[in-house]
């Protein structure tokens, strides 16, 4: 569990990446030491390179057999018996993506006046037709989908269709026991389906009434992990894509909210594709394996390692971590002022105050101004300048009240907290117990 102080910093950092998410992802595929992998193949898809989504700093524990071009599907291949020592294949990469908004009931109000339609293409741009599950109109006519009216294609109509499908057809909790060979439309008759097939059913319904959409195969970053081999549906409205996802079949209703929102990463626009697959040799049984994954916010990644470096007195490494963070958030008041504090702790107070002053100048919102002044107060506390530290805290409180616990939790306020006379003044102003 992260401290409230960390969450304060994280919130300020995240605000500097509005509209963009960034993660450090690690995936480890572990095989048993005495399991033969002769003749087996391993396939891994990374997120597509497309507007609003890019993958950088890709590394593998074993080089793949192929090197896809930047504009091609990012699929990598290995021989099962060629992954080196340790019986493990590891992939590490950073993803930077602009999340596609989810289709929600609240969406309808924000999209009032817009309609569903294919996004306009740039001059000279061509898009191949999206691959969709095959529709046989004669078969769909024998299900309750036959009641769909092809004229009902407004946002409200499609929203009702999406909710109706979710409500009337139950998602089973044990997909491994579901008959995957069962015709897809039979799921409508039996009112039972899997999480994956429910999205295909939605595609059939949208095809039936001729509504533009695509079915996406990809990965989902959720609760600090990577969920492979997922599909969802995207519908274009007013030139932008909106995501419809019925879930992956796991009940998370009693889970605590995640620190970061789920991130959906398109790896293919062919719903038949898998993002991770281990194929045994012909006639051989499936090869048992375990997948370990982690997906950490890039901001948290650098911030956590900066904190570890500071705790160990490794100021040069701490500065390198905050510089890496500034590459992604160059105008972040949080990161700029934090670099000033690191320089001050490293014995360079004059260099540090310059960054703090820059952060104060960049602060526009009251929350940013209050935060920057609290960073300045930390600086004065580190310099054993009690009067200026006191005034900075009071000014910050007057602009926007903050969680007073930061005065007790942050070690850079330790000196100030030990000054009894100054703290008595602060308690009077901040009404601290």
Coordinates of N, CA, C and O in Angstrom, one line a residue, residues 182-340:
X182 N -19.0 -24.8 -30.5 CA -20.5 -24.5 -30.6 C -20.6 -23.3 -31.6 O -19.9 -22.3 -31.4
X183 N -21.5 -23.3 -32.5 CA -21.7 -22.2 -33.4 C -22.0 -20.9 -32.6 O -22.7 -20.9 -31.6
X184 N -21.4 -19.8 -33.0 CA -21.4 -18.6 -32.2 C -22.9 -18.1 -31.9 O -23.2 -17.7 -30.8
X185 N -23.7 -18.2 -32.9 CA -25.1 -17.7 -32.7 C -25.9 -18.6 -31.8 O -26.9 -18.2 -31.3
X186 N -25.4 -19.8 -31.5 CA -26.1 -20.7 -30.6 C -26.0 -20.1 -29.2 O -26.9 -20.4 -28.3
X187 N -25.0 -19.3 -28.9 CA -24.8 -18.6 -27.6 C -26.0 -17.7 -27.4 O -26.5 -17.6 -26.2
X188 N -26.6 -17.1 -28.4 CA -27.7 -16.2 -28.3 C -28.9 -17.0 -27.8 O -29.7 -16.6 -26.9
X189 N -29.1 -18.2 -28.4 CA -30.2 -19.1 -28.1 C -30.1 -19.6 -26.7 O -31.1 -19.6 -25.9
X190 N -28.9 -20.0 -26.3 CA -28.7 -20.6 -25.0 C -28.5 -19.6 -23.9 O -28.5 -19.9 -22.7
X191 N -28.3 -18.3 -24.3 CA -28.1 -17.2 -23.3 C -26.9 -17.4 -22.5 O -26.8 -16.9 -21.3
X192 N -25.9 -18.0 -23.0 CA -24.6 -18.3 -22.3 C -23.5 -18.1 -23.3 O -23.6 -18.6 -24.4
X193 N -22.4 -17.5 -22.8 CA -21.3 -17.3 -23.7 C -20.0 -17.0 -22.9 O -20.1 -16.9 -21.6
X194 N -18.9 -16.9 -23.5 CA -17.6 -16.5 -22.8 C -17.4 -15.0 -23.0 O -18.0 -14.4 -23.9
X195 N -16.5 -14.5 -22.2 CA -16.2 -13.1 -22.4 C -15.7 -12.7 -23.8 O -16.1 -11.7 -24.3
X196 N -14.9 -13.6 -24.3 CA -14.4 -13.3 -25.7 C -15.5 -13.4 -26.7 O -15.7 -12.5 -27.6
X197 N -16.3 -14.5 -26.6 CA -17.4 -14.6 -27.7 C -18.5 -13.6 -27.6 O -19.1 -13.3 -28.5
X198 N -18.6 -13.0 -26.4 CA -19.7 -11.9 -26.3 C -19.3 -10.8 -27.2 O -20.2 -10.1 -27.8
X199 N -18.0 -10.4 -27.3 CA -17.6 -9.3 -28.2 C -17.9 -9.7 -29.6 O -18.2 -8.8 -30.4
X200 N -17.7 -11.0 -30.0 CA -17.9 -11.4 -31.3 C -19.4 -11.4 -31.6 O -19.8 -11.0 -32.8
X201 N -20.3 -11.7 -30.6 CA -21.7 -11.6 -30.8 C -22.1 -10.1 -31.1 O -23.0 -9.8 -31.9
X202 N -21.5 -9.2 -30.3 CA -21.8 -7.8 -30.6 C -21.4 -7.4 -32.0 O -22.2 -6.7 -32.7
X203 N -20.3 -7.9 -32.5 CA -19.9 -7.6 -33.9 C -20.9 -8.1 -34.9 O -21.2 -7.4 -35.8
X204 N -21.4 -9.4 -34.6 CA -22.4 -9.9 -35.5 C -23.7 -9.0 -35.6 O -24.2 -8.7 -36.6
X205 N -24.1 -8.5 -34.4 CA -25.3 -7.7 -34.3 C -25.0 -6.4 -35.0 O -25.9 -5.9 -35.8
X206 N -23.8 -5.8 -34.9 CA -23.5 -4.5 -35.5 C -23.4 -4.7 -37.0 O -23.8 -3.8 -37.8
X207 N -22.8 -5.9 -37.4 CA -22.8 -6.1 -38.9 C -24.2 -6.3 -39.5 O -24.4 -5.8 -40.6
X208 N -25.1 -6.9 -38.7 CA -26.4 -7.1 -39.2 C -27.1 -5.8 -39.5 O -27.9 -5.7 -40.5
X209 N -26.9 -4.8 -38.7 CA -27.6 -3.5 -38.9 C -26.6 -2.5 -39.6 O -26.9 -1.3 -39.7
X210 N -25.4 -3.0 -40.0 CA -24.5 -2.3 -40.9 C -24.0 -1.0 -40.2 O -24.0 0.1 -40.7
X211 N -23.5 -1.2 -38.9 CA -22.9 -0.2 -38.1 C -21.3 -0.3 -38.2 O -20.8 -1.4 -37.9
X212 N -20.6 0.7 -38.6 CA -19.1 0.6 -38.6 C -18.5 0.3 -37.3 O -19.0 0.8 -36.2
X213 N -17.6 -0.6 -37.3 CA -16.9 -1.0 -36.1 C -15.7 -1.9 -36.4 O -15.5 -2.3 -37.6
X214 N -14.9 -2.2 -35.4 CA -13.8 -3.1 -35.6 C -13.6 -3.9 -34.3 O -13.9 -3.5 -33.2
X215 N -13.1 -5.2 -34.5 CA -12.8 -6.0 -33.3 C -11.3 -6.1 -33.1 O -10.6 -6.4 -34.1
X216 N -10.9 -5.7 -31.9 CA -9.4 -5.5 -31.7 C -8.9 -6.7 -30.8 O -9.5 -7.1 -29.8
X217 N -7.8 -7.2 -31.2 CA -7.1 -8.2 -30.4 C -5.9 -7.5 -29.7 O -5.1 -6.8 -30.4
X218 N -5.7 -7.7 -28.4 CA -4.7 -6.9 -27.8 C -4.4 -7.4 -26.3 O -4.9 -8.4 -25.9
X219 N -3.7 -6.5 -25.6 CA -3.3 -6.8 -24.2 C -4.0 -5.7 -23.4 O -4.3 -4.6 -23.9
X220 N -4.3 -6.0 -22.1 CA -4.8 -5.1 -21.2 C -3.9 -5.0 -20.0 O -3.6 -6.0 -19.4
X221 N -3.5 -3.8 -19.7 CA -2.7 -3.6 -18.5 C -3.7 -3.2 -17.4 O -4.4 -2.2 -17.4
X222 N -3.7 -4.1 -16.3 CA -4.7 -3.9 -15.3 C -4.1 -4.4 -14.0 O -3.5 -5.5 -13.9
X223 N -4.3 -3.6 -12.9 CA -3.8 -4.0 -11.6 C -2.4 -4.4 -11.6 O -2.0 -5.3 -10.9
X224 N -1.6 -3.7 -12.4 CA -0.1 -3.9 -12.4 C 0.3 -5.2 -13.1 O 1.5 -5.6 -13.0
X225 N -0.6 -5.8 -13.9 CA -0.3 -7.0 -14.6 C -0.7 -6.8 -16.1 O -1.4 -5.9 -16.5
X226 N -0.3 -7.8 -16.9 CA -0.6 -7.8 -18.3 C -1.6 -9.0 -18.5 O -1.3 -10.1 -18.2
X227 N -2.7 -8.7 -19.1 CA -3.7 -9.7 -19.4 C -3.6 -9.9 -21.0 O -3.9 -9.0 -21.7
X228 N -3.2 -11.1 -21.3 CA -2.9 -11.4 -22.7 C -4.2 -11.9 -23.4 O -5.2 -12.3 -22.8
X229 N -4.2 -11.9 -24.8 CA -5.2 -12.6 -25.6 C -6.6 -12.1 -25.3 O -7.5 -12.9 -25.1
X230 N -6.8 -10.8 -25.3 CA -8.1 -10.2 -25.1 C -8.6 -9.6 -26.4 O -7.8 -9.2 -27.3
X231 N -9.9 -9.5 -26.5 CA -10.5 -8.8 -27.6 C -11.6 -7.8 -27.1 O -12.2 -8.1 -26.0
X232 N -11.8 -6.8 -27.8 CA -12.9 -5.8 -27.5 C -13.3 -5.2 -28.8 O -12.8 -5.5 -29.9
X233 N -14.4 -4.4 -28.8 CA -15.0 -3.8 -30.0 C -14.8 -2.3 -29.9 O -15.0 -1.7 -28.8
X234 N -14.5 -1.7 -31.0 CA -14.4 -0.2 -31.1 C -15.3 0.3 -32.1 O -15.4 -0.2 -33.2
X235 N -16.0 1.4 -31.7 CA -17.0 2.0 -32.6 C -16.6 3.4 -32.9 O -16.3 4.2 -32.0
X236 N -16.6 3.9 -34.2 CA -16.2 5.2 -34.5 C -17.3 6.2 -34.4 O -18.4 6.0 -35.0
X237 N -17.1 7.2 -33.6 CA -18.1 8.3 -33.4 C -17.4 9.7 -33.6 O -16.5 9.9 -32.9
X238 N -18.0 10.4 -34.5 CA -17.4 11.8 -34.7 C -15.9 11.8 -35.0 O -15.2 12.8 -34.6
X239 N -15.4 10.8 -35.6 CA -14.0 10.8 -36.0 C -13.1 10.1 -35.0 O -11.9 10.1 -35.3
X240 N -13.6 9.7 -33.9 CA -12.8 9.0 -32.8 C -13.4 7.7 -32.5 O -14.6 7.4 -32.7
X241 N -12.5 6.8 -32.0 CA -12.9 5.4 -31.7 C -13.3 5.3 -30.2 O -12.6 5.9 -29.3
X242 N -14.3 4.6 -29.9 CA -14.8 4.4 -28.5 C -14.9 2.9 -28.2 O -15.4 2.1 -29.0
X243 N -14.3 2.5 -27.1 CA -14.1 1.1 -26.8 C -15.3 0.5 -26.0 O -15.8 1.0 -25.0
X244 N -15.8 -0.7 -26.5 CA -16.8 -1.5 -25.8 C -16.1 -2.8 -25.3 O -15.6 -3.5 -26.1
X245 N -16.1 -2.9 -24.0 CA -15.5 -4.1 -23.3 C -16.4 -4.7 -22.3 O -16.8 -4.0 -21.3
X246 N -16.8 -5.9 -22.4 CA -17.7 -6.6 -21.5 C -16.9 -7.2 -20.3 O -17.6 -7.8 -19.5
X247 N -15.6 -7.1 -20.3 CA -14.9 -7.8 -19.3 C -14.2 -9.0 -19.8 O -14.4 -9.5 -20.9
X248 N -13.3 -9.6 -18.9 CA -12.6 -10.8 -19.3 C -13.1 -12.0 -18.5 O -12.4 -13.1 -18.6
X249 N -14.2 -11.9 -17.9 CA -14.8 -13.0 -17.2 C -14.4 -13.1 -15.7 O -14.9 -14.0 -15.0
X250 N -13.5 -12.3 -15.2 CA -13.1 -12.3 -13.8 C -13.9 -11.3 -13.1 O -14.0 -10.1 -13.5
X251 N -14.4 -11.7 -11.9 CA -15.3 -10.8 -11.1 C -14.3 -10.0 -10.2 O -13.7 -10.5 -9.3
X252 N -14.2 -8.7 -10.4 CA -13.4 -7.8 -9.6 C -14.2 -6.8 -8.8 O -13.7 -5.8 -8.3
X253 N -15.5 -7.2 -8.6 CA -16.4 -6.2 -7.9 C -16.0 -6.0 -6.5 O -16.3 -4.9 -5.9
X254 N -15.2 -6.9 -5.8 CA -14.8 -6.7 -4.5 C -13.4 -6.3 -4.3 O -12.8 -6.2 -3.2
X255 N -12.7 -6.0 -5.5 CA -11.3 -5.6 -5.4 C -11.3 -4.1 -5.1 O -12.2 -3.3 -5.4
X256 N -10.2 -3.7 -4.5 CA -9.9 -2.2 -4.4 C -9.7 -1.6 -5.7 O -9.2 -2.3 -6.7
X257 N -10.0 -0.3 -5.9 CA -9.7 0.3 -7.2 C -8.3 0.3 -7.5 O -7.4 0.4 -6.6
X258 N -7.9 0.2 -8.8 CA -6.5 0.1 -9.2 C -5.9 1.5 -9.0 O -6.6 2.5 -9.0
X259 N -4.5 1.6 -8.9 CA -3.8 2.8 -8.8 C -3.9 3.6 -10.1 O -3.9 4.8 -10.1
X260 N -3.9 2.9 -11.2 CA -4.0 3.5 -12.5 C -5.1 2.8 -13.3 O -5.4 1.6 -13.1
X261 N -5.8 3.5 -14.2 CA -6.8 3.0 -15.0 C -6.3 1.9 -15.9 O -5.1 1.9 -16.3
X262 N -7.2 0.9 -16.3 CA -6.8 -0.1 -17.2 C -6.4 0.5 -18.6 O -7.0 1.5 -19.0
X263 N -5.4 0.0 -19.2 CA -4.9 0.5 -20.5 C -5.1 -0.6 -21.5 O -4.5 -1.7 -21.4
X264 N -5.8 -0.4 -22.6 CA -6.1 -1.3 -23.6 C -5.1 -1.0 -24.8 O -5.1 0.1 -25.4
X265 N -4.4 -2.1 -25.2 CA -3.3 -1.9 -26.2 C -3.6 -2.8 -27.4 O -3.6 -4.0 -27.3
X266 N -3.9 -2.2 -28.5 CA -4.2 -2.9 -29.7 C -2.9 -3.5 -30.3 O -1.9 -2.9 -30.5
X267 N -3.0 -4.9 -30.5 CA -1.9 -5.6 -31.1 C -2.2 -6.1 -32.5 O -1.3 -6.4 -33.3
X268 N -3.5 -6.1 -32.9 CA -4.0 -6.6 -34.2 C -5.4 -6.2 -34.3 O -6.2 -6.1 -33.4
X269 N -5.8 -6.0 -35.6 CA -7.2 -5.8 -35.9 C -7.8 -7.0 -36.6 O -8.8 -6.9 -37.3
X270 N -7.2 -8.2 -36.3 CA -7.8 -9.5 -36.7 C -8.1 -10.2 -35.4 O -7.3 -10.6 -34.6
X271 N -9.4 -10.4 -35.2 CA -9.9 -10.9 -33.9 C -9.4 -12.4 -33.6 O -9.4 -12.8 -32.5
X272 N -8.9 -13.0 -34.7 CA -8.4 -14.4 -34.5 C -7.0 -14.5 -34.0 O -6.5 -15.5 -33.5
X273 N -6.3 -13.3 -33.9 CA -4.9 -13.3 -33.5 C -4.8 -13.4 -32.0 O -5.6 -12.9 -31.2
X274 N -3.7 -14.1 -31.5 CA -3.4 -14.2 -30.1 C -2.1 -13.3 -29.9 O -1.3 -13.2 -30.7
X275 N -2.1 -12.7 -28.7 CA -0.9 -11.9 -28.4 C 0.2 -12.7 -27.8 O 1.4 -12.2 -27.8
X276 N -0.1 -13.9 -27.3 CA 1.0 -14.8 -26.8 C 0.5 -16.2 -27.0 O -0.6 -16.6 -26.6
X277 N 1.3 -17.0 -27.7 CA 1.0 -18.3 -28.0 C 2.2 -19.2 -28.0 O 3.3 -18.9 -28.5
X278 N 2.0 -20.4 -27.4 CA 3.1 -21.5 -27.4 C 2.5 -22.6 -28.2 O 1.5 -23.3 -27.7
X279 N 3.1 -22.9 -29.3 CA 2.6 -24.0 -30.2 C 3.5 -25.2 -30.0 O 4.7 -25.1 -30.3
X280 N 3.0 -26.4 -29.6 CA 3.8 -27.6 -29.5 C 4.1 -28.1 -30.9 O 3.5 -27.7 -31.9
X281 N 5.1 -29.0 -31.0 CA 5.4 -29.7 -32.2 C 4.2 -30.5 -32.6 O 3.3 -30.9 -31.8
X282 N 4.1 -30.8 -33.9 CA 2.9 -31.6 -34.4 C 2.8 -32.9 -33.7 O 3.8 -33.7 -33.6
X283 N 1.6 -33.2 -33.1 CA 1.4 -34.4 -32.4 C 1.8 -34.4 -31.0 O 1.5 -35.3 -30.2
X284 N 2.5 -33.4 -30.5 CA 3.0 -33.3 -29.2 C 1.9 -32.7 -28.3 O 1.1 -31.9 -28.7
X285 N 1.9 -33.1 -27.0 CA 1.0 -32.5 -26.0 C 1.3 -31.0 -25.8 O 2.4 -30.5 -26.0
X286 N 0.3 -30.2 -25.2 CA 0.6 -28.8 -24.9 C 1.8 -28.7 -23.9 O 1.9 -29.6 -23.0
X287 N 2.6 -27.7 -24.0 CA 3.7 -27.5 -23.1 C 3.3 -26.7 -21.9 O 2.9 -25.5 -22.1
X288 N 3.4 -27.2 -20.7 CA 3.0 -26.4 -19.5 C 4.0 -25.2 -19.3 O 5.2 -25.3 -19.5
X289 N 3.4 -24.1 -19.0 CA 4.2 -22.9 -18.8 C 3.5 -22.0 -17.8 O 2.3 -22.1 -17.6
X290 N 4.2 -21.0 -17.2 CA 3.7 -20.0 -16.3 C 4.1 -18.7 -16.8 O 5.3 -18.5 -17.1
X291 N 3.2 -17.7 -16.9 CA 3.5 -16.4 -17.3 C 3.5 -15.4 -16.1 O 2.5 -15.3 -15.4
X292 N 4.6 -14.8 -15.9 CA 4.7 -13.7 -14.8 C 4.8 -12.4 -15.5 O 5.6 -12.2 -16.5
X293 N 3.9 -11.4 -15.1 CA 3.9 -10.1 -15.8 C 3.9 -9.0 -14.7 O 3.5 -9.2 -13.6
X294 N 4.4 -7.8 -15.2 CA 4.2 -6.6 -14.3 C 4.1 -5.4 -15.3 O 4.7 -5.4 -16.4
X295 N 3.3 -4.5 -14.9 CA 3.1 -3.3 -15.7 C 3.0 -2.1 -14.7 O 2.1 -1.9 -13.9
X296 N 4.1 -1.3 -14.7 CA 4.2 -0.3 -13.7 C 4.2 1.1 -14.4 O 4.9 1.2 -15.5
X297 N 3.4 2.0 -13.9 CA 3.4 3.3 -14.5 C 4.8 3.9 -14.6 O 5.6 3.8 -13.7
X298 N 5.2 4.4 -15.8 CA 6.5 4.9 -16.0 C 6.8 6.0 -15.0 O 8.0 6.1 -14.5
X299 N 5.8 6.8 -14.7 CA 6.0 7.9 -13.7 C 6.4 7.2 -12.3 O 7.3 7.7 -11.6
X300 N 5.6 6.2 -11.9 CA 5.9 5.6 -10.6 C 7.3 4.9 -10.7 O 8.0 4.9 -9.7
X301 N 7.6 4.3 -11.8 CA 8.8 3.6 -12.0 C 10.0 4.5 -11.7 O 10.9 4.1 -10.9
X302 N 10.1 5.6 -12.3 CA 11.2 6.5 -12.1 C 11.1 7.2 -10.7 O 12.1 7.3 -10.1
X303 N 9.9 7.5 -10.3 CA 9.8 8.1 -9.0 C 10.2 7.2 -7.9 O 10.9 7.6 -6.9
X304 N 9.8 5.9 -7.9 CA 10.1 5.0 -6.9 C 11.6 4.8 -6.8 O 12.2 4.7 -5.8
X305 N 12.3 4.6 -8.0 CA 13.7 4.4 -8.0 C 14.5 5.7 -7.6 O 15.6 5.6 -7.0
X306 N 13.9 6.8 -7.9 CA 14.5 8.1 -7.3 C 14.5 8.1 -5.8 O 15.4 8.4 -5.2
X307 N 13.3 7.6 -5.2 CA 13.2 7.6 -3.8 C 14.2 6.6 -3.2 O 14.8 6.9 -2.1
X308 N 14.4 5.4 -3.8 CA 15.3 4.4 -3.3 C 16.7 5.0 -3.3 O 17.5 4.9 -2.4
X309 N 17.1 5.7 -4.4 CA 18.4 6.3 -4.5 C 18.6 7.4 -3.4 O 19.7 7.4 -2.8
X310 N 17.6 8.2 -3.1 CA 17.7 9.2 -2.1 C 17.9 8.5 -0.7 O 18.7 9.0 0.1
X311 N 17.2 7.5 -0.5 CA 17.3 6.8 0.8 C 18.7 6.2 1.0 O 19.2 6.1 2.1
X312 N 19.4 5.9 -0.1 CA 20.8 5.3 0.0 C 21.8 6.4 -0.2 O 23.0 6.1 -0.2
X313 N 21.4 7.7 -0.3 CA 22.3 8.7 -0.5 C 23.0 8.8 -1.8 O 24.0 9.4 -2.0
X314 N 22.4 8.1 -2.8 CA 22.9 8.0 -4.2 C 22.3 9.2 -5.0 O 21.4 9.0 -5.8
X315 N 22.8 10.4 -4.8 CA 22.2 11.6 -5.3 C 22.4 11.7 -6.9 O 21.5 12.2 -7.6
X316 N 23.5 11.2 -7.4 CA 23.7 11.2 -8.8 C 22.6 10.3 -9.5 O 22.1 10.7 -10.5
X317 N 22.4 9.1 -8.9 CA 21.4 8.2 -9.5 C 20.0 8.8 -9.4 O 19.2 8.7 -10.3
X318 N 19.7 9.4 -8.2 CA 18.4 10.1 -8.0 C 18.2 11.2 -9.1 O 17.1 11.3 -9.6
X319 N 19.3 11.9 -9.4 CA 19.1 13.0 -10.4 C 18.9 12.4 -11.8 O 18.1 12.9 -12.6
X320 N 19.6 11.2 -12.0 CA 19.4 10.6 -13.3 C 17.9 10.1 -13.5 O 17.3 10.2 -14.6
X321 N 17.3 9.6 -12.4 CA 15.9 9.1 -12.4 C 15.0 10.3 -12.7 O 14.0 10.1 -13.5
X322 N 15.2 11.4 -12.0 CA 14.3 12.5 -12.2 C 14.5 13.1 -13.6 O 13.5 13.6 -14.2
X323 N 15.7 13.1 -14.1 CA 16.0 13.6 -15.5 C 15.2 12.7 -16.5 O 14.7 13.2 -17.5
X324 N 15.2 11.3 -16.2 CA 14.5 10.4 -17.1 C 13.0 10.8 -17.1 O 12.3 10.7 -18.1
X325 N 12.5 11.1 -15.9 CA 11.1 11.4 -15.8 C 10.8 12.7 -16.5 O 9.7 12.8 -17.2
X326 N 11.7 13.7 -16.4 CA 11.5 14.9 -17.1 C 11.5 14.8 -18.6 O 10.9 15.7 -19.3
X327 N 12.1 13.7 -19.1 CA 12.0 13.5 -20.6 C 10.5 13.3 -21.0 O 10.2 13.6 -22.1
X328 N 9.7 12.7 -20.1 CA 8.3 12.4 -20.5 C 7.4 13.5 -20.0 O 6.3 13.7 -20.5
X329 N 7.8 14.3 -19.0 CA 7.0 15.3 -18.4 C 7.8 16.6 -18.2 O 8.0 17.1 -17.1
X330 N 8.3 17.2 -19.3 CA 9.2 18.3 -19.2 C 8.6 19.6 -18.6 O 9.4 20.4 -18.1
X331 N 7.3 19.7 -18.5 CA 6.7 20.9 -17.9 C 6.0 20.5 -16.6 O 5.3 21.3 -16.1
X332 N 6.3 19.4 -16.0 CA 5.7 19.0 -14.8 C 6.3 19.8 -13.6 O 7.5 19.8 -13.3
X333 N 5.5 20.5 -12.9 CA 5.9 21.3 -11.7 C 6.5 20.3 -10.7 O 7.4 20.7 -10.0
X334 N 5.8 19.2 -10.5 CA 6.3 18.2 -9.6 C 7.7 17.8 -9.9 O 8.6 17.8 -9.0
X335 N 8.0 17.4 -11.1 CA 9.3 16.8 -11.4 C 10.4 17.9 -11.4 O 11.5 17.7 -11.0
X336 N 10.0 19.1 -11.9 CA 11.0 20.2 -11.9 C 11.4 20.6 -10.5 O 12.6 20.7 -10.2
X337 N 10.4 20.8 -9.6 CA 10.8 21.2 -8.3 C 11.5 20.1 -7.5 O 12.3 20.3 -6.7
X338 N 11.1 18.8 -7.8 CA 11.8 17.7 -7.2 C 13.3 17.6 -7.6 O 14.1 17.3 -6.7
X339 N 13.6 18.0 -8.8 CA 15.0 18.0 -9.2 C 15.7 19.1 -8.4 O 16.9 18.9 -7.9
X340 N 15.1 20.2 -8.1 CA 15.7 21.2 -7.3 C 16.0 20.7 -5.9 O 17.1 21.0 -5.3

